[in-house]
mmCIF file with all atom_site columns, C-alpha atoms in Angstrom:
data_model
loop_
_atom_site.group_PDB
_atom_site.id
_atom_site.type_symbol
_atom_site.label_atom_id
_atom_site.label_alt_id
_atom_site.label_comp_id
_atom_site.label_asym_id
_atom_site.label_entity_id
_atom_site.label_seq_id
_atom_site.pdbx_PDB_ins_code
_atom_site.Cartn_x
_atom_site.Cartn_y
_atom_site.Cartn_z
_atom_site.occupancy
_atom_site.B_iso_or_equiv
_atom_site.pdbx_formal_charge
_atom_site.auth_seq_id
_atom_site.auth_comp_id
_atom_site.auth_asym_id
_atom_site.auth_atom_id
_atom_site.pdbx_PDB_model_num
ATOM 1   C CA . UNK A 1 1   ? 40.044 -171.825 -86.853  1.00 77.00 ? 1   UNK A CA 1
ATOM 2   C CA . UNK A 1 2   ? 40.217 -173.964 -83.701  1.00 79.00 ? 2   UNK A CA 1
ATOM 3   C CA . UNK A 1 3   ? 43.875 -173.110 -83.020  1.00 83.00 ? 3   UNK A CA 1
ATOM 4   C CA . UNK A 1 4   ? 43.218 -169.412 -83.498  1.00 84.00 ? 4   UNK A CA 1
ATOM 5   C CA . UNK A 1 5   ? 40.227 -169.447 -81.157  1.00 84.00 ? 5   UNK A CA 1
ATOM 6   C CA . UNK A 1 6   ? 42.114 -171.439 -78.520  1.00 84.00 ? 6   UNK A CA 1
ATOM 7   C CA . UNK A 1 7   ? 44.973 -168.927 -78.635  1.00 83.00 ? 7   UNK A CA 1
ATOM 8   C CA . UNK A 1 8   ? 42.604 -165.998 -78.141  1.00 85.00 ? 8   UNK A CA 1
ATOM 9   C CA . UNK A 1 9   ? 40.706 -167.808 -75.393  1.00 81.00 ? 9   UNK A CA 1
ATOM 10  C CA . UNK A 1 10  ? 43.873 -168.488 -73.419  1.00 81.00 ? 10  UNK A CA 1
ATOM 11  C CA . UNK A 1 11  ? 45.211 -164.946 -73.833  1.00 74.00 ? 11  UNK A CA 1
ATOM 12  C CA . UNK A 1 12  ? 42.208 -162.771 -73.117  1.00 67.00 ? 12  UNK A CA 1
ATOM 13  C CA . UNK A 1 13  ? 42.678 -159.007 -72.895  1.00 55.00 ? 13  UNK A CA 1
ATOM 14  C CA . UNK A 1 14  ? 45.709 -157.711 -71.023  1.00 48.00 ? 14  UNK A CA 1
ATOM 15  C CA . UNK A 1 15  ? 45.030 -157.307 -67.272  1.00 51.00 ? 15  UNK A CA 1
ATOM 16  C CA . UNK A 1 16  ? 45.810 -153.980 -65.621  1.00 48.00 ? 16  UNK A CA 1
ATOM 17  C CA . UNK A 1 17  ? 48.192 -155.645 -63.166  1.00 49.00 ? 17  UNK A CA 1
ATOM 18  C CA . UNK A 1 18  ? 50.881 -155.918 -65.827  1.00 52.00 ? 18  UNK A CA 1
ATOM 19  C CA . UNK A 1 19  ? 53.497 -153.287 -66.525  1.00 49.00 ? 19  UNK A CA 1
ATOM 20  C CA . UNK A 1 20  ? 52.732 -150.654 -69.139  1.00 56.00 ? 20  UNK A CA 1
ATOM 21  C CA . UNK A 1 21  ? 55.090 -152.110 -71.750  1.00 58.00 ? 21  UNK A CA 1
ATOM 22  C CA . UNK A 1 22  ? 53.703 -155.607 -71.186  1.00 68.00 ? 22  UNK A CA 1
ATOM 23  C CA . UNK A 1 23  ? 50.127 -154.357 -71.589  1.00 69.00 ? 23  UNK A CA 1
ATOM 24  C CA . UNK A 1 24  ? 50.989 -152.702 -74.907  1.00 74.00 ? 24  UNK A CA 1
ATOM 25  C CA . UNK A 1 25  ? 52.736 -155.822 -76.159  1.00 78.00 ? 25  UNK A CA 1
ATOM 26  C CA . UNK A 1 26  ? 49.795 -158.021 -75.183  1.00 77.00 ? 26  UNK A CA 1
ATOM 27  C CA . UNK A 1 27  ? 47.331 -155.629 -76.790  1.00 78.00 ? 27  UNK A CA 1
ATOM 28  C CA . UNK A 1 28  ? 49.216 -155.434 -80.080  1.00 83.00 ? 28  UNK A CA 1
ATOM 29  C CA . UNK A 1 29  ? 49.520 -159.226 -80.255  1.00 86.00 ? 29  UNK A CA 1
ATOM 30  C CA . UNK A 1 30  ? 45.828 -159.617 -79.477  1.00 86.00 ? 30  UNK A CA 1
ATOM 31  C CA . UNK A 1 31  ? 44.917 -157.084 -82.154  1.00 87.00 ? 31  UNK A CA 1
ATOM 32  C CA . UNK A 1 32  ? 46.923 -159.018 -84.754  1.00 89.00 ? 32  UNK A CA 1
ATOM 33  C CA . UNK A 1 33  ? 45.154 -162.247 -83.776  1.00 89.00 ? 33  UNK A CA 1
ATOM 34  C CA . UNK A 1 34  ? 41.757 -160.540 -83.938  1.00 91.00 ? 34  UNK A CA 1
ATOM 35  C CA . UNK A 1 35  ? 42.466 -159.217 -87.428  1.00 89.00 ? 35  UNK A CA 1
ATOM 36  C CA . UNK A 1 36  ? 43.443 -162.727 -88.454  1.00 89.00 ? 36  UNK A CA 1
ATOM 37  C CA . UNK A 1 37  ? 40.187 -164.022 -86.969  1.00 89.00 ? 37  UNK A CA 1
ATOM 38  C CA . UNK A 1 38  ? 38.250 -161.395 -88.930  1.00 90.00 ? 38  UNK A CA 1
ATOM 39  C CA . UNK A 1 39  ? 39.782 -162.626 -92.185  1.00 89.00 ? 39  UNK A CA 1
ATOM 40  C CA . UNK A 1 40  ? 38.822 -166.205 -91.339  1.00 85.00 ? 40  UNK A CA 1
ATOM 41  C CA . UNK A 1 41  ? 35.300 -165.220 -90.249  1.00 84.00 ? 41  UNK A CA 1
ATOM 42  C CA . UNK A 1 42  ? 34.762 -163.353 -93.533  1.00 84.00 ? 42  UNK A CA 1
ATOM 43  C CA . UNK A 1 43  ? 34.603 -166.620 -95.486  1.00 81.00 ? 43  UNK A CA 1
ATOM 44  C CA . UNK A 1 44  ? 31.275 -167.018 -97.307  1.00 79.00 ? 44  UNK A CA 1
ATOM 45  C CA . UNK A 1 45  ? 30.720 -170.597 -96.152  1.00 78.00 ? 45  UNK A CA 1
ATOM 46  C CA . UNK A 1 46  ? 28.688 -171.739 -93.172  1.00 77.00 ? 46  UNK A CA 1
ATOM 47  C CA . UNK A 1 47  ? 30.817 -171.588 -90.011  1.00 77.00 ? 47  UNK A CA 1
ATOM 48  C CA . UNK A 1 48  ? 29.132 -174.745 -88.725  1.00 75.00 ? 48  UNK A CA 1
ATOM 49  C CA . UNK A 1 49  ? 31.381 -176.661 -91.122  1.00 74.00 ? 49  UNK A CA 1
ATOM 50  C CA . UNK A 1 50  ? 34.158 -176.123 -88.572  1.00 74.00 ? 50  UNK A CA 1
ATOM 51  C CA . UNK A 1 51  ? 32.121 -177.967 -85.909  1.00 72.00 ? 51  UNK A CA 1
ATOM 52  C CA . UNK A 1 52  ? 32.277 -181.692 -85.331  1.00 71.00 ? 52  UNK A CA 1
ATOM 53  C CA . UNK A 1 53  ? 28.578 -181.614 -84.515  1.00 68.00 ? 53  UNK A CA 1
ATOM 54  C CA . UNK A 1 54  ? 26.911 -179.797 -87.416  1.00 59.00 ? 54  UNK A CA 1
ATOM 55  C CA . UNK A 1 55  ? 23.967 -178.752 -85.230  1.00 62.00 ? 55  UNK A CA 1
ATOM 56  C CA . UNK A 1 56  ? 25.850 -177.291 -82.244  1.00 63.00 ? 56  UNK A CA 1
ATOM 57  C CA . UNK A 1 57  ? 26.925 -173.996 -83.862  1.00 66.00 ? 57  UNK A CA 1
ATOM 58  C CA . UNK A 1 58  ? 29.845 -174.075 -81.420  1.00 79.00 ? 58  UNK A CA 1
ATOM 59  C CA . UNK A 1 59  ? 32.335 -172.113 -83.529  1.00 82.00 ? 59  UNK A CA 1
ATOM 60  C CA . UNK A 1 60  ? 30.128 -169.037 -83.794  1.00 84.00 ? 60  UNK A CA 1
ATOM 61  C CA . UNK A 1 61  ? 29.404 -169.125 -80.064  1.00 84.00 ? 61  UNK A CA 1
ATOM 62  C CA . UNK A 1 62  ? 33.127 -169.310 -79.306  1.00 86.00 ? 62  UNK A CA 1
ATOM 63  C CA . UNK A 1 63  ? 33.803 -166.329 -81.569  1.00 88.00 ? 63  UNK A CA 1
ATOM 64  C CA . UNK A 1 64  ? 31.096 -164.320 -79.805  1.00 87.00 ? 64  UNK A CA 1
ATOM 65  C CA . UNK A 1 65  ? 32.381 -165.220 -76.342  1.00 87.00 ? 65  UNK A CA 1
ATOM 66  C CA . UNK A 1 66  ? 36.034 -164.477 -77.067  1.00 88.00 ? 66  UNK A CA 1
ATOM 67  C CA . UNK A 1 67  ? 35.349 -161.138 -78.765  1.00 89.00 ? 67  UNK A CA 1
ATOM 68  C CA . UNK A 1 68  ? 33.064 -160.024 -75.926  1.00 88.00 ? 68  UNK A CA 1
ATOM 69  C CA . UNK A 1 69  ? 36.066 -160.067 -73.595  1.00 85.00 ? 69  UNK A CA 1
ATOM 70  C CA . UNK A 1 70  ? 38.186 -157.914 -75.907  1.00 88.00 ? 70  UNK A CA 1
ATOM 71  C CA . UNK A 1 71  ? 35.552 -155.164 -75.919  1.00 88.00 ? 71  UNK A CA 1
ATOM 72  C CA . UNK A 1 72  ? 36.977 -154.211 -72.505  1.00 85.00 ? 72  UNK A CA 1
ATOM 73  C CA . UNK A 1 73  ? 40.544 -153.784 -73.742  1.00 84.00 ? 73  UNK A CA 1
ATOM 74  C CA . UNK A 1 74  ? 42.440 -150.596 -72.932  1.00 80.00 ? 74  UNK A CA 1
ATOM 75  C CA . UNK A 1 75  ? 43.664 -150.305 -76.541  1.00 83.00 ? 75  UNK A CA 1
ATOM 76  C CA . UNK A 1 76  ? 41.161 -148.662 -78.887  1.00 85.00 ? 76  UNK A CA 1
ATOM 77  C CA . UNK A 1 77  ? 42.341 -150.692 -81.883  1.00 88.00 ? 77  UNK A CA 1
ATOM 78  C CA . UNK A 1 78  ? 41.588 -153.939 -80.043  1.00 89.00 ? 78  UNK A CA 1
ATOM 79  C CA . UNK A 1 79  ? 38.078 -152.767 -79.187  1.00 90.00 ? 79  UNK A CA 1
ATOM 80  C CA . UNK A 1 80  ? 37.444 -151.772 -82.794  1.00 92.00 ? 80  UNK A CA 1
ATOM 81  C CA . UNK A 1 81  ? 38.736 -155.116 -84.088  1.00 92.00 ? 81  UNK A CA 1
ATOM 82  C CA . UNK A 1 82  ? 36.619 -157.079 -81.610  1.00 92.00 ? 82  UNK A CA 1
ATOM 83  C CA . UNK A 1 83  ? 33.514 -155.047 -82.462  1.00 93.00 ? 83  UNK A CA 1
ATOM 84  C CA . UNK A 1 84  ? 34.160 -155.495 -86.182  1.00 93.00 ? 84  UNK A CA 1
ATOM 85  C CA . UNK A 1 85  ? 34.370 -159.277 -85.843  1.00 93.00 ? 85  UNK A CA 1
ATOM 86  C CA . UNK A 1 86  ? 31.370 -159.551 -83.557  1.00 93.00 ? 86  UNK A CA 1
ATOM 87  C CA . UNK A 1 87  ? 29.176 -157.317 -85.723  1.00 93.00 ? 87  UNK A CA 1
ATOM 88  C CA . UNK A 1 88  ? 30.070 -159.342 -88.805  1.00 92.00 ? 88  UNK A CA 1
ATOM 89  C CA . UNK A 1 89  ? 29.377 -162.699 -87.156  1.00 91.00 ? 89  UNK A CA 1
ATOM 90  C CA . UNK A 1 90  ? 26.010 -161.779 -85.632  1.00 91.00 ? 90  UNK A CA 1
ATOM 91  C CA . UNK A 1 91  ? 24.787 -160.266 -88.927  1.00 91.00 ? 91  UNK A CA 1
ATOM 92  C CA . UNK A 1 92  ? 25.799 -163.206 -91.104  1.00 89.00 ? 92  UNK A CA 1
ATOM 93  C CA . UNK A 1 93  ? 22.955 -165.111 -92.734  1.00 85.00 ? 93  UNK A CA 1
ATOM 94  C CA . UNK A 1 94  ? 23.788 -168.179 -90.638  1.00 82.00 ? 94  UNK A CA 1
ATOM 95  C CA . UNK A 1 95  ? 23.948 -166.269 -87.347  1.00 83.00 ? 95  UNK A CA 1
ATOM 96  C CA . UNK A 1 96  ? 21.501 -163.380 -87.504  1.00 87.00 ? 96  UNK A CA 1
ATOM 97  C CA . UNK A 1 97  ? 18.522 -165.408 -86.260  1.00 88.00 ? 97  UNK A CA 1
ATOM 98  C CA . UNK A 1 98  ? 20.308 -166.824 -83.203  1.00 88.00 ? 98  UNK A CA 1
ATOM 99  C CA . UNK A 1 99  ? 22.941 -164.262 -82.224  1.00 89.00 ? 99  UNK A CA 1
ATOM 100 C CA . UNK A 1 100 ? 21.763 -160.788 -83.218  1.00 92.00 ? 100 UNK A CA 1
ATOM 101 C CA . UNK A 1 101 ? 19.009 -160.345 -80.623  1.00 92.00 ? 101 UNK A CA 1
ATOM 102 C CA . UNK A 1 102 ? 21.038 -161.583 -77.597  1.00 92.00 ? 102 UNK A CA 1
ATOM 103 C CA . UNK A 1 103 ? 24.051 -159.472 -78.578  1.00 92.00 ? 103 UNK A CA 1
ATOM 104 C CA . UNK A 1 104 ? 22.068 -156.244 -78.947  1.00 93.00 ? 104 UNK A CA 1
ATOM 105 C CA . UNK A 1 105 ? 20.138 -156.935 -75.740  1.00 92.00 ? 105 UNK A CA 1
ATOM 106 C CA . UNK A 1 106 ? 23.375 -157.491 -73.815  1.00 91.00 ? 106 UNK A CA 1
ATOM 107 C CA . UNK A 1 107 ? 24.853 -154.219 -75.102  1.00 91.00 ? 107 UNK A CA 1
ATOM 108 C CA . UNK A 1 108 ? 21.714 -152.285 -74.191  1.00 91.00 ? 108 UNK A CA 1
ATOM 109 C CA . UNK A 1 109 ? 21.653 -153.841 -70.741  1.00 89.00 ? 109 UNK A CA 1
ATOM 110 C CA . UNK A 1 110 ? 25.305 -153.011 -70.068  1.00 87.00 ? 110 UNK A CA 1
ATOM 111 C CA . UNK A 1 111 ? 24.852 -149.418 -71.238  1.00 86.00 ? 111 UNK A CA 1
ATOM 112 C CA . UNK A 1 112 ? 21.725 -148.962 -69.122  1.00 82.00 ? 112 UNK A CA 1
ATOM 113 C CA . UNK A 1 113 ? 23.596 -150.265 -66.088  1.00 77.00 ? 113 UNK A CA 1
ATOM 114 C CA . UNK A 1 114 ? 25.872 -147.240 -66.384  1.00 62.00 ? 114 UNK A CA 1
ATOM 115 C CA . UNK A 1 115 ? 22.863 -145.077 -65.504  1.00 53.00 ? 115 UNK A CA 1
ATOM 116 C CA . UNK A 1 116 ? 22.502 -146.702 -62.086  1.00 48.00 ? 116 UNK A CA 1
ATOM 117 C CA . UNK A 1 117 ? 26.138 -147.533 -61.369  1.00 51.00 ? 117 UNK A CA 1
ATOM 118 C CA . UNK A 1 118 ? 29.107 -145.225 -61.707  1.00 48.00 ? 118 UNK A CA 1
ATOM 119 C CA . UNK A 1 119 ? 31.779 -147.917 -61.689  1.00 44.00 ? 119 UNK A CA 1
ATOM 120 C CA . UNK A 1 120 ? 31.263 -149.263 -65.206  1.00 56.00 ? 120 UNK A CA 1
ATOM 121 C CA . UNK A 1 121 ? 34.570 -149.448 -67.027  1.00 74.00 ? 121 UNK A CA 1
ATOM 122 C CA . UNK A 1 122 ? 34.866 -146.665 -69.606  1.00 82.00 ? 122 UNK A CA 1
ATOM 123 C CA . UNK A 1 123 ? 36.685 -149.056 -71.927  1.00 84.00 ? 123 UNK A CA 1
ATOM 124 C CA . UNK A 1 124 ? 33.763 -151.470 -71.851  1.00 86.00 ? 124 UNK A CA 1
ATOM 125 C CA . UNK A 1 125 ? 31.299 -148.625 -72.410  1.00 88.00 ? 125 UNK A CA 1
ATOM 126 C CA . UNK A 1 126 ? 33.230 -147.529 -75.496  1.00 89.00 ? 126 UNK A CA 1
ATOM 127 C CA . UNK A 1 127 ? 33.397 -151.120 -76.703  1.00 90.00 ? 127 UNK A CA 1
ATOM 128 C CA . UNK A 1 128 ? 29.621 -151.555 -76.409  1.00 92.00 ? 128 UNK A CA 1
ATOM 129 C CA . UNK A 1 129 ? 28.945 -148.297 -78.242  1.00 92.00 ? 129 UNK A CA 1
ATOM 130 C CA . UNK A 1 130 ? 31.377 -149.267 -81.009  1.00 94.00 ? 130 UNK A CA 1
ATOM 131 C CA . UNK A 1 131 ? 29.675 -152.648 -81.322  1.00 94.00 ? 131 UNK A CA 1
ATOM 132 C CA . UNK A 1 132 ? 26.183 -151.173 -81.659  1.00 94.00 ? 132 UNK A CA 1
ATOM 133 C CA . UNK A 1 133 ? 27.397 -148.710 -84.298  1.00 94.00 ? 133 UNK A CA 1
ATOM 134 C CA . UNK A 1 134 ? 29.106 -151.502 -86.233  1.00 94.00 ? 134 UNK A CA 1
ATOM 135 C CA . UNK A 1 135 ? 25.980 -153.687 -86.102  1.00 94.00 ? 135 UNK A CA 1
ATOM 136 C CA . UNK A 1 136 ? 23.802 -150.865 -87.433  1.00 94.00 ? 136 UNK A CA 1
ATOM 137 C CA . UNK A 1 137 ? 26.273 -150.356 -90.267  1.00 92.00 ? 137 UNK A CA 1
ATOM 138 C CA . UNK A 1 138 ? 26.497 -153.983 -91.426  1.00 90.00 ? 138 UNK A CA 1
ATOM 139 C CA . UNK A 1 139 ? 23.036 -155.381 -90.617  1.00 91.00 ? 139 UNK A CA 1
ATOM 140 C CA . UNK A 1 140 ? 19.942 -155.263 -92.768  1.00 90.00 ? 140 UNK A CA 1
ATOM 141 C CA . UNK A 1 141 ? 17.527 -152.465 -91.918  1.00 90.00 ? 141 UNK A CA 1
ATOM 142 C CA . UNK A 1 142 ? 14.647 -154.903 -91.354  1.00 90.00 ? 142 UNK A CA 1
ATOM 143 C CA . UNK A 1 143 ? 16.696 -156.899 -88.836  1.00 91.00 ? 143 UNK A CA 1
ATOM 144 C CA . UNK A 1 144 ? 17.656 -154.020 -86.530  1.00 92.00 ? 144 UNK A CA 1
ATOM 145 C CA . UNK A 1 145 ? 14.890 -151.438 -86.864  1.00 92.00 ? 145 UNK A CA 1
ATOM 146 C CA . UNK A 1 146 ? 12.895 -153.194 -84.127  1.00 93.00 ? 146 UNK A CA 1
ATOM 147 C CA . UNK A 1 147 ? 15.737 -152.526 -81.660  1.00 93.00 ? 147 UNK A CA 1
ATOM 148 C CA . UNK A 1 148 ? 16.074 -148.823 -82.522  1.00 92.00 ? 148 UNK A CA 1
ATOM 149 C CA . UNK A 1 149 ? 13.705 -147.547 -79.764  1.00 92.00 ? 149 UNK A CA 1
ATOM 150 C CA . UNK A 1 150 ? 15.543 -149.534 -77.079  1.00 92.00 ? 150 UNK A CA 1
ATOM 151 C CA . UNK A 1 151 ? 18.941 -148.336 -78.273  1.00 92.00 ? 151 UNK A CA 1
ATOM 152 C CA . UNK A 1 152 ? 17.709 -144.745 -78.417  1.00 92.00 ? 152 UNK A CA 1
ATOM 153 C CA . UNK A 1 153 ? 16.394 -145.000 -74.862  1.00 90.00 ? 153 UNK A CA 1
ATOM 154 C CA . UNK A 1 154 ? 19.625 -146.586 -73.610  1.00 88.00 ? 154 UNK A CA 1
ATOM 155 C CA . UNK A 1 155 ? 21.841 -143.721 -74.808  1.00 88.00 ? 155 UNK A CA 1
ATOM 156 C CA . UNK A 1 156 ? 19.507 -140.940 -73.693  1.00 87.00 ? 156 UNK A CA 1
ATOM 157 C CA . UNK A 1 157 ? 21.632 -140.545 -70.560  1.00 82.00 ? 157 UNK A CA 1
ATOM 158 C CA . UNK A 1 158 ? 24.490 -139.334 -72.806  1.00 82.00 ? 158 UNK A CA 1
ATOM 159 C CA . UNK A 1 159 ? 22.290 -137.069 -74.962  1.00 80.00 ? 159 UNK A CA 1
ATOM 160 C CA . UNK A 1 160 ? 23.815 -133.828 -73.681  1.00 78.00 ? 160 UNK A CA 1
ATOM 161 C CA . UNK A 1 161 ? 27.354 -135.070 -74.416  1.00 76.00 ? 161 UNK A CA 1
ATOM 162 C CA . UNK A 1 162 ? 28.617 -133.922 -71.038  1.00 75.00 ? 162 UNK A CA 1
ATOM 163 C CA . UNK A 1 163 ? 30.920 -136.877 -70.534  1.00 72.00 ? 163 UNK A CA 1
ATOM 164 C CA . UNK A 1 164 ? 34.543 -136.035 -69.831  1.00 75.00 ? 164 UNK A CA 1
ATOM 165 C CA . UNK A 1 165 ? 35.498 -138.821 -72.243  1.00 77.00 ? 165 UNK A CA 1
ATOM 166 C CA . UNK A 1 166 ? 35.529 -137.364 -75.760  1.00 84.00 ? 166 UNK A CA 1
ATOM 167 C CA . UNK A 1 167 ? 35.541 -140.842 -77.282  1.00 85.00 ? 167 UNK A CA 1
ATOM 168 C CA . UNK A 1 168 ? 32.226 -141.623 -75.574  1.00 85.00 ? 168 UNK A CA 1
ATOM 169 C CA . UNK A 1 169 ? 30.726 -138.370 -76.879  1.00 87.00 ? 169 UNK A CA 1
ATOM 170 C CA . UNK A 1 170 ? 31.919 -139.156 -80.398  1.00 90.00 ? 170 UNK A CA 1
ATOM 171 C CA . UNK A 1 171 ? 30.501 -142.692 -80.320  1.00 90.00 ? 171 UNK A CA 1
ATOM 172 C CA . UNK A 1 172 ? 27.167 -141.532 -78.900  1.00 90.00 ? 172 UNK A CA 1
ATOM 173 C CA . UNK A 1 173 ? 26.818 -138.961 -81.696  1.00 91.00 ? 173 UNK A CA 1
ATOM 174 C CA . UNK A 1 174 ? 27.641 -141.606 -84.286  1.00 92.00 ? 174 UNK A CA 1
ATOM 175 C CA . UNK A 1 175 ? 25.113 -144.015 -82.785  1.00 93.00 ? 175 UNK A CA 1
ATOM 176 C CA . UNK A 1 176 ? 22.418 -141.313 -82.824  1.00 92.00 ? 176 UNK A CA 1
ATOM 177 C CA . UNK A 1 177 ? 23.087 -140.737 -86.520  1.00 93.00 ? 177 UNK A CA 1
ATOM 178 C CA . UNK A 1 178 ? 22.841 -144.407 -87.420  1.00 93.00 ? 178 UNK A CA 1
ATOM 179 C CA . UNK A 1 179 ? 19.668 -144.883 -85.401  1.00 93.00 ? 179 UNK A CA 1
ATOM 180 C CA . UNK A 1 180 ? 18.183 -141.926 -87.271  1.00 92.00 ? 180 UNK A CA 1
ATOM 181 C CA . UNK A 1 181 ? 19.132 -143.471 -90.619  1.00 91.00 ? 181 UNK A CA 1
ATOM 182 C CA . UNK A 1 182 ? 16.983 -146.498 -89.794  1.00 90.00 ? 182 UNK A CA 1
ATOM 183 C CA . UNK A 1 183 ? 13.859 -144.344 -89.906  1.00 87.00 ? 183 UNK A CA 1
ATOM 184 C CA . UNK A 1 184 ? 14.614 -142.721 -93.250  1.00 86.00 ? 184 UNK A CA 1
ATOM 185 C CA . UNK A 1 185 ? 12.601 -143.920 -96.206  1.00 82.00 ? 185 UNK A CA 1
ATOM 186 C CA . UNK A 1 186 ? 14.718 -146.295 -98.331  1.00 78.00 ? 186 UNK A CA 1
ATOM 187 C CA . UNK A 1 187 ? 15.539 -144.903 -101.749 1.00 78.00 ? 187 UNK A CA 1
ATOM 188 C CA . UNK A 1 188 ? 16.951 -146.855 -104.668 1.00 76.00 ? 188 UNK A CA 1
ATOM 189 C CA . UNK A 1 189 ? 19.378 -144.814 -106.756 1.00 77.00 ? 189 UNK A CA 1
ATOM 190 C CA . UNK A 1 190 ? 18.560 -144.471 -110.451 1.00 79.00 ? 190 UNK A CA 1
ATOM 191 C CA . UNK A 1 191 ? 22.117 -145.339 -111.391 1.00 79.00 ? 191 UNK A CA 1
ATOM 192 C CA . UNK A 1 192 ? 21.958 -148.656 -109.532 1.00 76.00 ? 192 UNK A CA 1
ATOM 193 C CA . UNK A 1 193 ? 23.187 -151.627 -111.551 1.00 72.00 ? 193 UNK A CA 1
ATOM 194 C CA . UNK A 1 194 ? 20.481 -153.645 -113.309 1.00 70.00 ? 194 UNK A CA 1
ATOM 195 C CA . UNK A 1 195 ? 21.344 -157.246 -114.042 1.00 70.00 ? 195 UNK A CA 1
ATOM 196 C CA . UNK A 1 196 ? 19.105 -157.677 -117.095 1.00 68.00 ? 196 UNK A CA 1
ATOM 197 C CA . UNK A 1 197 ? 18.490 -161.051 -118.712 1.00 68.00 ? 197 UNK A CA 1
ATOM 198 C CA . UNK A 1 198 ? 20.624 -164.178 -119.015 1.00 73.00 ? 198 UNK A CA 1
ATOM 199 C CA . UNK A 1 199 ? 19.932 -164.476 -122.740 1.00 75.00 ? 199 UNK A CA 1
ATOM 200 C CA . UNK A 1 200 ? 21.622 -162.133 -125.202 1.00 76.00 ? 200 UNK A CA 1
ATOM 201 C CA . UNK A 1 201 ? 18.550 -162.249 -127.436 1.00 78.00 ? 201 UNK A CA 1
ATOM 202 C CA . UNK A 1 202 ? 16.332 -161.087 -124.576 1.00 73.00 ? 202 UNK A CA 1
ATOM 203 C CA . UNK A 1 203 ? 18.729 -158.251 -123.775 1.00 70.00 ? 203 UNK A CA 1
ATOM 204 C CA . UNK A 1 204 ? 18.778 -157.103 -127.406 1.00 74.00 ? 204 UNK A CA 1
ATOM 205 C CA . UNK A 1 205 ? 15.003 -157.252 -127.724 1.00 75.00 ? 205 UNK A CA 1
ATOM 206 C CA . UNK A 1 206 ? 14.496 -155.357 -124.466 1.00 67.00 ? 206 UNK A CA 1
ATOM 207 C CA . UNK A 1 207 ? 17.001 -152.615 -125.259 1.00 61.00 ? 207 UNK A CA 1
ATOM 208 C CA . UNK A 1 208 ? 15.664 -149.397 -126.780 1.00 56.00 ? 208 UNK A CA 1
ATOM 209 C CA . UNK A 1 209 ? 17.544 -147.805 -129.692 1.00 52.00 ? 209 UNK A CA 1
ATOM 210 C CA . UNK A 1 210 ? 19.054 -144.462 -128.798 1.00 46.00 ? 210 UNK A CA 1
ATOM 211 C CA . UNK A 1 211 ? 17.574 -141.567 -130.749 1.00 48.00 ? 211 UNK A CA 1
ATOM 212 C CA . UNK A 1 212 ? 20.396 -139.490 -132.122 1.00 46.00 ? 212 UNK A CA 1
ATOM 213 C CA . UNK A 1 213 ? 18.138 -136.528 -132.702 1.00 44.00 ? 213 UNK A CA 1
ATOM 214 C CA . UNK A 1 214 ? 17.717 -135.997 -128.982 1.00 47.00 ? 214 UNK A CA 1
ATOM 215 C CA . UNK A 1 215 ? 21.472 -135.657 -128.444 1.00 48.00 ? 215 UNK A CA 1
ATOM 216 C CA . UNK A 1 216 ? 23.156 -132.509 -129.673 1.00 56.00 ? 216 UNK A CA 1
ATOM 217 C CA . UNK A 1 217 ? 26.880 -132.369 -130.173 1.00 56.00 ? 217 UNK A CA 1
ATOM 218 C CA . UNK A 1 218 ? 28.841 -129.470 -128.805 1.00 59.00 ? 218 UNK A CA 1
ATOM 219 C CA . UNK A 1 219 ? 30.928 -127.254 -131.123 1.00 60.00 ? 219 UNK A CA 1
ATOM 220 C CA . UNK A 1 220 ? 34.093 -128.855 -129.751 1.00 55.00 ? 220 UNK A CA 1
ATOM 221 C CA . UNK A 1 221 ? 32.800 -132.364 -130.580 1.00 56.00 ? 221 UNK A CA 1
ATOM 222 C CA . UNK A 1 222 ? 31.826 -131.256 -134.109 1.00 56.00 ? 222 UNK A CA 1
ATOM 223 C CA . UNK A 1 223 ? 35.331 -129.927 -134.674 1.00 57.00 ? 223 UNK A CA 1
ATOM 224 C CA . UNK A 1 224 ? 36.850 -133.203 -133.478 1.00 51.00 ? 224 UNK A CA 1
ATOM 225 C CA . UNK A 1 225 ? 34.582 -135.190 -135.805 1.00 51.00 ? 225 UNK A CA 1
ATOM 226 C CA . UNK A 1 226 ? 35.563 -133.041 -138.796 1.00 55.00 ? 226 UNK A CA 1
ATOM 227 C CA . UNK A 1 227 ? 39.273 -133.491 -138.055 1.00 50.00 ? 227 UNK A CA 1
ATOM 228 C CA . UNK A 1 228 ? 38.914 -137.247 -137.555 1.00 49.00 ? 228 UNK A CA 1
ATOM 229 C CA . UNK A 1 229 ? 37.007 -137.621 -140.833 1.00 46.00 ? 229 UNK A CA 1
ATOM 230 C CA . UNK A 1 230 ? 39.868 -136.014 -142.789 1.00 47.00 ? 230 UNK A CA 1
ATOM 231 C CA . UNK A 1 231 ? 42.424 -138.439 -141.350 1.00 44.00 ? 231 UNK A CA 1
ATOM 232 C CA . UNK A 1 232 ? 41.102 -141.442 -143.277 1.00 42.00 ? 232 UNK A CA 1
#
């Protein structure tokens, strides 16, 4: 983990001063490293186990800082990978209390700055919108519903979808949809898996015998039963 983070920290996203081929090479290498980081960050154990000081939470902070930089990349795949990692880390059970609120607040602040300043990088704007959409997809409803009004207000400037950047229009529409889903009444599907009991005896006693009289066989099934009965 430490070697991977140090490599990403030293690379950063490709600067615009490089040649076109060099920028593409740097972006593809960075995307591969980010995907590797996502696999490592997906482990179910507490990320503080990677820290020398178990109370510093340094590893998670380093992941947040390094992925924030890649949200400004010129390659869409890099921005998506960075947003995927960051949304997963800030919604983990060991990071949601400390990292979710600052991350959402920073995204909202950066998007609102675009209303007063026209020089915000379009790549960064897309990265912030991707990140908010990814957070709303992976986070618990109860954790993010309190931020829905602020996010809705922040993207009101793009409500008419008049931006010349089609990617921005697409991301704004997606973010509107996911904000709207937060306000829908939760509904548990009837076919949802039910765990039952740990004891076989309890499961057998709780199960209801199926009444055969309520189920009628079709003519095709009756024909199959008659044929199968003559085979033995």
